[in-house]
Amino acid sequence: MKKILLSVMLFGCALAMEAQPGGGRPGGGFGGFGGFQAQQVKLETSQEWKDVNYVGDGKAYHTCDIYLPKKKQASYPVVIHIYGSAWFSNNSKGAADLGTIVNALLKAGYAVVCPNHRSSGDAKWPAQIHDIRAVIRFVRAEAAVYHFDPSFIATSGFSSGGHLSSTAATTSGIKQTKVGTVDIDLEGSLGRYTGQPSTVNAACDWSGPVDLTNMDCGESMSMGANSPEDVLLGSKLAEEPDKYRSLSATNYVNKNNPPIIIFHGEKDNVVPCCQGKEFYELLKAAGVKTEATFVPEGGHGMGMYAEENLQKMVNFLNAVRTKK
């Protein structure tokens, strides 16, 4: 069974790599590490913008889609939702859990921004977090244009998108730091709005790999000679462990982190559930506001999007906004 799943994952990744230089499959779905995502669906919105370049460089991997709720109002709190792809895709915003997570957020009154980001084929880490921070700065700077309420900006993501969402939260307010022997720039200098803060108010982690030094913490499929994180870092854990720590959201957990909610399937054999459990315990120990739902029959995306879970996400975000 593991060999079958691995074949599906590699096939999905191969398709992704064929579609765009450095990775990406426009409007497509992924198997394996990125989960199985539905094709683009029709959402009930009052206004939409597609392929907005949040950096201003004309690159497809620096574009985003923006959705406003059907009910019109002067401005909306914002959630930036990031697709999963094992960091292999640079153009999957059109398949970013639109029928589940994005739809639930829109119905709850949140504007949703779904960005592309550079793949591991385009650039190595930390380019991907630079992209997400550029999105956050864009949202603040262009709030009046797109009816955003910049007083509340959250990140959300599935799988590798959950990793980026979680890392944007645990590194919120940190521009540069040292992780062992690695000096890491977490902010970048992309776009016209580098003077804007890239902090976030909350985050949602759906099945994210958050400790890349410990991906074997539970039963999971074999990734072969090179795991997705190996490709992203251009390295091996045994050779450069500090690079893998610098990639891990868990490495940056501290009492100043914004609230984070976690969803993970107990039967996830791609990103083992112990990843979410470790993250939850670290956040609690640091005094960070957090909640976690571990779905007994949940897989990697499979069986995770019950209405109850989507409502937990909305309730969590609403509670954070109320207490701000």
Coordinates of C-alpha atoms in Angstrom, one line a residue:
M1 CA 0.0 0.0 0.0
K2 CA 2.8 2.4 0.9
K3 CA 4.4 1.8 -2.5
I4 CA 1.1 2.6 -4.3
L5 CA 0.7 5.8 -2.3
L6 CA 4.3 6.8 -3.0
S7 CA 3.8 6.2 -6.7
V8 CA 0.6 8.4 -6.7
M9 CA 2.5 11.1 -4.8
L10 CA 5.4 11.1 -7.3
F11 CA 3.1 11.0 -10.3
G12 CA 1.2 14.1 -8.9
C13 CA 4.5 15.9 -8.3
A14 CA 5.7 15.0 -11.8
L15 CA 2.6 16.5 -13.3
A16 CA 3.1 19.6 -11.2
M17 CA 6.7 20.0 -12.3
E18 CA 5.8 19.7 -16.0
A19 CA 3.3 22.5 -16.0
Q20 CA 5.4 25.5 -14.9
P21 CA 9.1 26.1 -14.9
G22 CA 10.2 25.1 -11.4
G23 CA 6.9 23.4 -10.7
G24 CA 3.2 24.1 -10.8
R25 CA 0.0 22.8 -12.3
P26 CA -2.5 25.5 -13.1
G27 CA -5.9 24.6 -11.7
G28 CA -4.8 21.1 -10.9
G29 CA -4.8 18.8 -8.0
F30 CA -2.1 16.8 -6.2
G31 CA -1.7 13.3 -4.8
G32 CA 0.4 12.3 -1.9
F33 CA 2.2 14.9 0.2
G34 CA 0.1 17.8 -1.2
G35 CA -3.2 15.9 -0.6
F36 CA -6.0 15.4 -3.2
Q37 CA -7.4 18.8 -3.9
A38 CA -10.6 19.4 -6.0
Q39 CA -10.5 21.3 -9.2
Q40 CA -11.6 24.9 -9.1
V41 CA -15.2 25.4 -7.9
K42 CA -17.7 28.2 -8.1
L43 CA -17.8 30.3 -5.0
E44 CA -20.5 32.7 -3.9
T45 CA -18.8 36.0 -3.7
S46 CA -19.6 39.7 -4.1
Q47 CA -16.3 40.4 -5.9
E48 CA -13.3 38.5 -7.1
W49 CA -9.9 39.4 -8.5
K50 CA -7.7 36.8 -10.3
D51 CA -4.0 36.8 -10.9
V52 CA -3.2 39.9 -8.9
N53 CA 0.6 40.2 -8.7
Y54 CA 1.4 40.9 -5.1
V55 CA 5.1 41.6 -5.8
G56 CA 4.8 43.6 -9.0
D57 CA 7.3 41.5 -11.0
G58 CA 5.1 39.9 -13.6
K59 CA 5.8 36.4 -12.4
A60 CA 2.9 33.9 -12.2
Y61 CA 4.3 32.5 -9.0
H62 CA 3.8 35.9 -7.4
T63 CA 0.1 36.2 -8.1
C64 CA -2.9 35.7 -5.9
D65 CA -6.7 35.3 -6.2
I66 CA -8.9 37.5 -4.0
Y67 CA -12.4 36.6 -2.9
L68 CA -14.9 38.8 -1.0
P69 CA -17.9 37.3 0.8
K70 CA -21.3 37.5 -0.8
K71 CA -22.6 39.8 1.9
K72 CA -21.3 43.2 1.1
Q73 CA -19.7 45.4 3.7
A74 CA -17.2 48.2 3.9
S75 CA -14.3 45.9 4.8
Y76 CA -13.6 42.3 5.8
P77 CA -11.1 40.5 8.1
V78 CA -8.6 38.6 5.9
V79 CA -7.4 35.0 5.8
I80 CA -4.5 34.1 3.5
H81 CA -5.0 30.4 2.5
I82 CA -2.1 28.5 1.1
Y83 CA -2.3 25.4 -1.1
G84 CA -0.5 22.1 -0.4
S85 CA 1.9 20.7 -2.9
A86 CA 5.0 19.4 -1.0
W87 CA 6.4 22.8 -2.0
F88 CA 6.6 21.4 -5.6
S89 CA 4.0 23.7 -7.2
N90 CA 4.3 27.4 -8.0
N91 CA 0.8 27.8 -9.5
S92 CA -2.0 26.0 -7.6
K93 CA -3.9 28.8 -6.1
G94 CA -6.9 27.7 -8.1
A95 CA -7.1 24.4 -6.2
A96 CA -6.5 25.8 -2.7
D97 CA -9.3 23.9 -0.9
L98 CA -11.8 26.3 -2.4
G99 CA -14.9 24.1 -1.8
T100 CA -14.0 23.4 1.8
I101 CA -11.8 25.8 3.8
V102 CA -12.2 28.8 1.5
N103 CA -15.9 28.4 1.2
A104 CA -16.4 28.2 5.0
L105 CA -14.3 31.3 5.5
L106 CA -16.3 33.3 2.9
K107 CA -19.6 32.2 4.4
A108 CA -18.3 33.4 7.8
G109 CA -17.5 36.9 6.5
Y110 CA -13.8 36.6 5.8
A111 CA -12.1 37.9 2.7
V112 CA -9.8 35.1 1.4
V113 CA -6.6 35.6 -0.5
C114 CA -5.1 32.5 -2.2
P115 CA -1.5 33.1 -3.3
N116 CA 0.9 31.2 -5.4
H117 CA 4.5 31.0 -4.2
R118 CA 7.8 29.9 -5.5
S119 CA 8.3 26.1 -5.7
S120 CA 11.3 24.2 -4.5
G121 CA 12.3 24.1 -8.1
D122 CA 12.3 27.8 -8.4
A123 CA 14.2 28.7 -5.3
K124 CA 15.3 27.1 -2.1
W125 CA 14.1 27.9 1.4
P126 CA 13.5 30.6 2.8
A127 CA 12.2 32.0 -0.5
Q128 CA 8.7 30.5 0.2
I129 CA 8.3 32.3 3.5
H130 CA 9.5 35.5 1.8
D131 CA 6.6 35.1 -0.7
I132 CA 4.0 34.7 2.1
R133 CA 5.3 37.7 4.0
A134 CA 5.1 39.7 0.8
V135 CA 1.5 38.7 0.5
I136 CA 0.8 39.8 4.1
R137 CA 2.5 43.2 3.4
F138 CA 0.4 43.5 0.2
V139 CA -2.8 42.9 2.1
R140 CA -2.0 45.7 4.5
A141 CA -0.8 48.2 1.9
E142 CA -3.7 47.6 -0.5
A143 CA -6.5 47.3 2.1
A144 CA -8.5 50.2 0.8
V145 CA -8.4 48.9 -2.8
Y146 CA -9.7 45.4 -1.9
H147 CA -11.9 46.2 1.1
F148 CA -9.6 44.5 3.6
D149 CA -9.7 45.2 7.3
P150 CA -5.9 45.1 8.1
S151 CA -6.6 45.0 11.8
F152 CA -7.1 41.2 11.4
I153 CA -4.9 39.1 9.0
A154 CA -4.6 35.4 9.6
T155 CA -2.8 32.6 7.6
S156 CA -4.2 29.2 6.8
G157 CA -2.9 26.3 4.8
F158 CA -3.1 22.6 4.1
S159 CA 0.0 20.3 4.1
S160 CA 3.0 22.3 2.9
G161 CA 0.6 25.3 2.9
G162 CA 0.0 24.4 6.6
H163 CA 3.7 24.5 7.1
L164 CA 4.0 28.0 5.6
S165 CA 0.9 29.2 7.5
S166 CA 2.4 27.9 10.8
T167 CA 5.8 29.3 10.1
A168 CA 4.4 32.7 9.2
A169 CA 2.8 32.6 12.7
T170 CA 5.6 31.3 14.8
T171 CA 8.1 33.7 13.2
S172 CA 5.7 36.6 13.2
G173 CA 7.6 39.7 14.2
I174 CA 11.0 38.0 13.6
K175 CA 12.8 39.4 10.5
Q176 CA 16.2 37.7 10.9
T177 CA 17.6 35.2 13.3
K178 CA 20.2 32.5 13.7
V179 CA 19.4 28.8 14.0
G180 CA 22.5 27.0 15.1
T181 CA 25.0 27.7 12.4
V182 CA 22.4 29.1 9.9
D183 CA 21.7 32.8 9.6
I184 CA 18.2 33.1 8.2
D185 CA 16.4 36.1 6.7
L186 CA 12.7 35.4 7.3
E187 CA 11.4 38.7 5.9
G188 CA 12.9 39.1 2.4
S189 CA 12.6 42.3 0.4
L190 CA 10.0 41.5 -2.2
G191 CA 7.6 44.1 -3.6
R192 CA 6.8 47.7 -3.1
Y193 CA 5.6 47.5 0.5
T194 CA 8.6 46.5 2.5
G195 CA 7.7 49.2 5.1
Q196 CA 4.5 47.3 6.0
P197 CA 4.5 44.8 8.9
S198 CA 4.3 41.1 8.0
T199 CA 2.9 40.1 11.3
V200 CA -0.3 38.0 11.6
N201 CA -3.0 37.8 14.2
A202 CA -3.8 34.0 14.0
A203 CA -3.1 30.9 12.0
C204 CA -4.7 27.6 11.0
D205 CA -2.6 24.5 10.4
W206 CA -4.3 21.8 8.4
S207 CA -2.1 18.6 8.3
G208 CA 1.1 20.6 8.1
P209 CA 4.7 19.2 8.4
V210 CA 5.9 21.5 11.2
D211 CA 9.0 19.8 12.5
L212 CA 11.2 18.8 9.5
T213 CA 13.8 17.3 11.8
N214 CA 11.3 14.6 12.9
M215 CA 9.2 13.5 9.9
D216 CA 9.7 9.9 11.0
C217 CA 8.0 10.5 14.3
G218 CA 5.1 8.2 13.3
E219 CA 4.2 5.6 10.7
S220 CA 4.5 7.3 7.3
M221 CA 5.3 6.4 3.7
S222 CA 8.9 6.2 2.5
M223 CA 9.9 9.2 0.5
G224 CA 12.8 7.5 -1.2
A225 CA 16.2 9.0 -1.7
N226 CA 15.0 12.6 -1.6
S227 CA 12.2 13.9 0.6
P228 CA 10.3 17.1 -0.4
E229 CA 12.1 18.9 2.4
D230 CA 15.5 17.6 1.1
V231 CA 14.6 19.1 -2.3
L232 CA 13.4 22.4 -0.7
L233 CA 16.7 22.8 1.2
G234 CA 19.0 21.1 -1.3
S235 CA 20.5 19.2 1.6
K236 CA 20.2 16.1 3.9
L237 CA 19.1 16.1 7.5
A238 CA 22.2 14.1 8.6
E239 CA 24.5 16.6 6.9
E240 CA 23.0 20.0 7.8
P241 CA 20.4 19.6 10.7
D242 CA 20.3 23.3 11.4
K243 CA 18.9 23.9 7.9
Y244 CA 16.0 21.6 8.8
R245 CA 15.5 23.3 12.1
S246 CA 15.3 26.7 10.3
L247 CA 12.6 25.2 8.1
S248 CA 10.5 24.0 11.1
A249 CA 7.7 26.1 12.6
T250 CA 8.3 24.3 15.9
N251 CA 11.7 25.8 16.2
Y252 CA 10.3 29.3 16.6
V253 CA 7.5 28.6 19.1
N254 CA 7.5 31.3 21.9
K255 CA 5.1 33.0 24.2
N256 CA 4.6 35.9 21.7
N257 CA 3.2 33.7 18.9
P258 CA -0.3 34.5 17.7
P259 CA -3.1 32.0 18.4
I260 CA -2.8 28.8 16.3
I261 CA -5.4 26.1 15.6
I262 CA -4.4 22.7 14.4
F263 CA -6.2 20.0 12.5
H264 CA -4.6 16.6 11.8
G265 CA -5.8 13.1 10.9
E266 CA -4.8 10.2 13.1
K267 CA -4.4 8.1 10.0
D268 CA -2.4 10.6 8.0
N269 CA 0.4 8.4 6.6
V270 CA 2.0 11.3 4.6
V271 CA 2.5 13.8 7.3
P272 CA 2.2 11.8 10.5
C273 CA -0.2 13.0 13.1
C274 CA 2.6 13.2 15.7
Q275 CA 3.6 16.4 13.9
G276 CA 0.4 18.2 14.9
K277 CA 0.5 16.7 18.4
E278 CA 4.1 17.9 19.0
F279 CA 3.2 21.4 17.7
Y280 CA 0.2 21.5 20.0
E281 CA 2.1 20.5 23.1
L282 CA 4.9 23.0 22.3
L283 CA 2.4 25.9 21.8
K284 CA 0.6 25.0 25.1
A285 CA 3.8 24.8 27.0
A286 CA 4.8 28.3 25.7
G287 CA 1.5 29.8 26.8
V288 CA 0.2 30.3 23.3
K289 CA -3.5 30.3 22.7
T290 CA -4.1 27.1 20.8
E291 CA -6.7 24.4 20.0
A292 CA -6.2 21.1 18.2
T293 CA -8.5 18.5 16.6
F294 CA -7.1 15.1 15.8
V295 CA -9.5 13.2 13.6
P296 CA -9.5 9.5 14.4
E297 CA -10.3 8.4 10.8
G298 CA -8.7 11.4 9.1
G299 CA -6.0 10.9 6.4
H300 CA -4.0 13.5 4.6
G301 CA -6.9 15.7 3.7
M302 CA -9.2 12.7 3.5
G303 CA -12.0 12.9 6.0
M304 CA -10.7 16.2 7.5
Y305 CA -13.2 18.8 6.2
A306 CA -16.4 17.8 8.1
E307 CA -18.7 20.8 8.8
E308 CA -17.8 20.5 12.5
N309 CA -14.1 21.0 11.8
L310 CA -14.7 23.9 9.5
Q311 CA -16.9 25.6 12.1
K312 CA -14.2 25.0 14.8
M313 CA -11.8 27.0 12.5
V314 CA -14.3 29.8 12.1
N315 CA -15.2 29.9 15.8
F316 CA -11.5 30.0 16.7
L317 CA -10.8 32.9 14.4
N318 CA -13.9 34.8 15.5
A319 CA -12.8 34.4 19.2
V320 CA -9.4 35.8 18.4
R321 CA -10.9 38.8 16.7
T322 CA -13.3 39.4 19.6
K323 CA -10.5 39.4 22.1
K324 CA -8.1 41.6 20.2

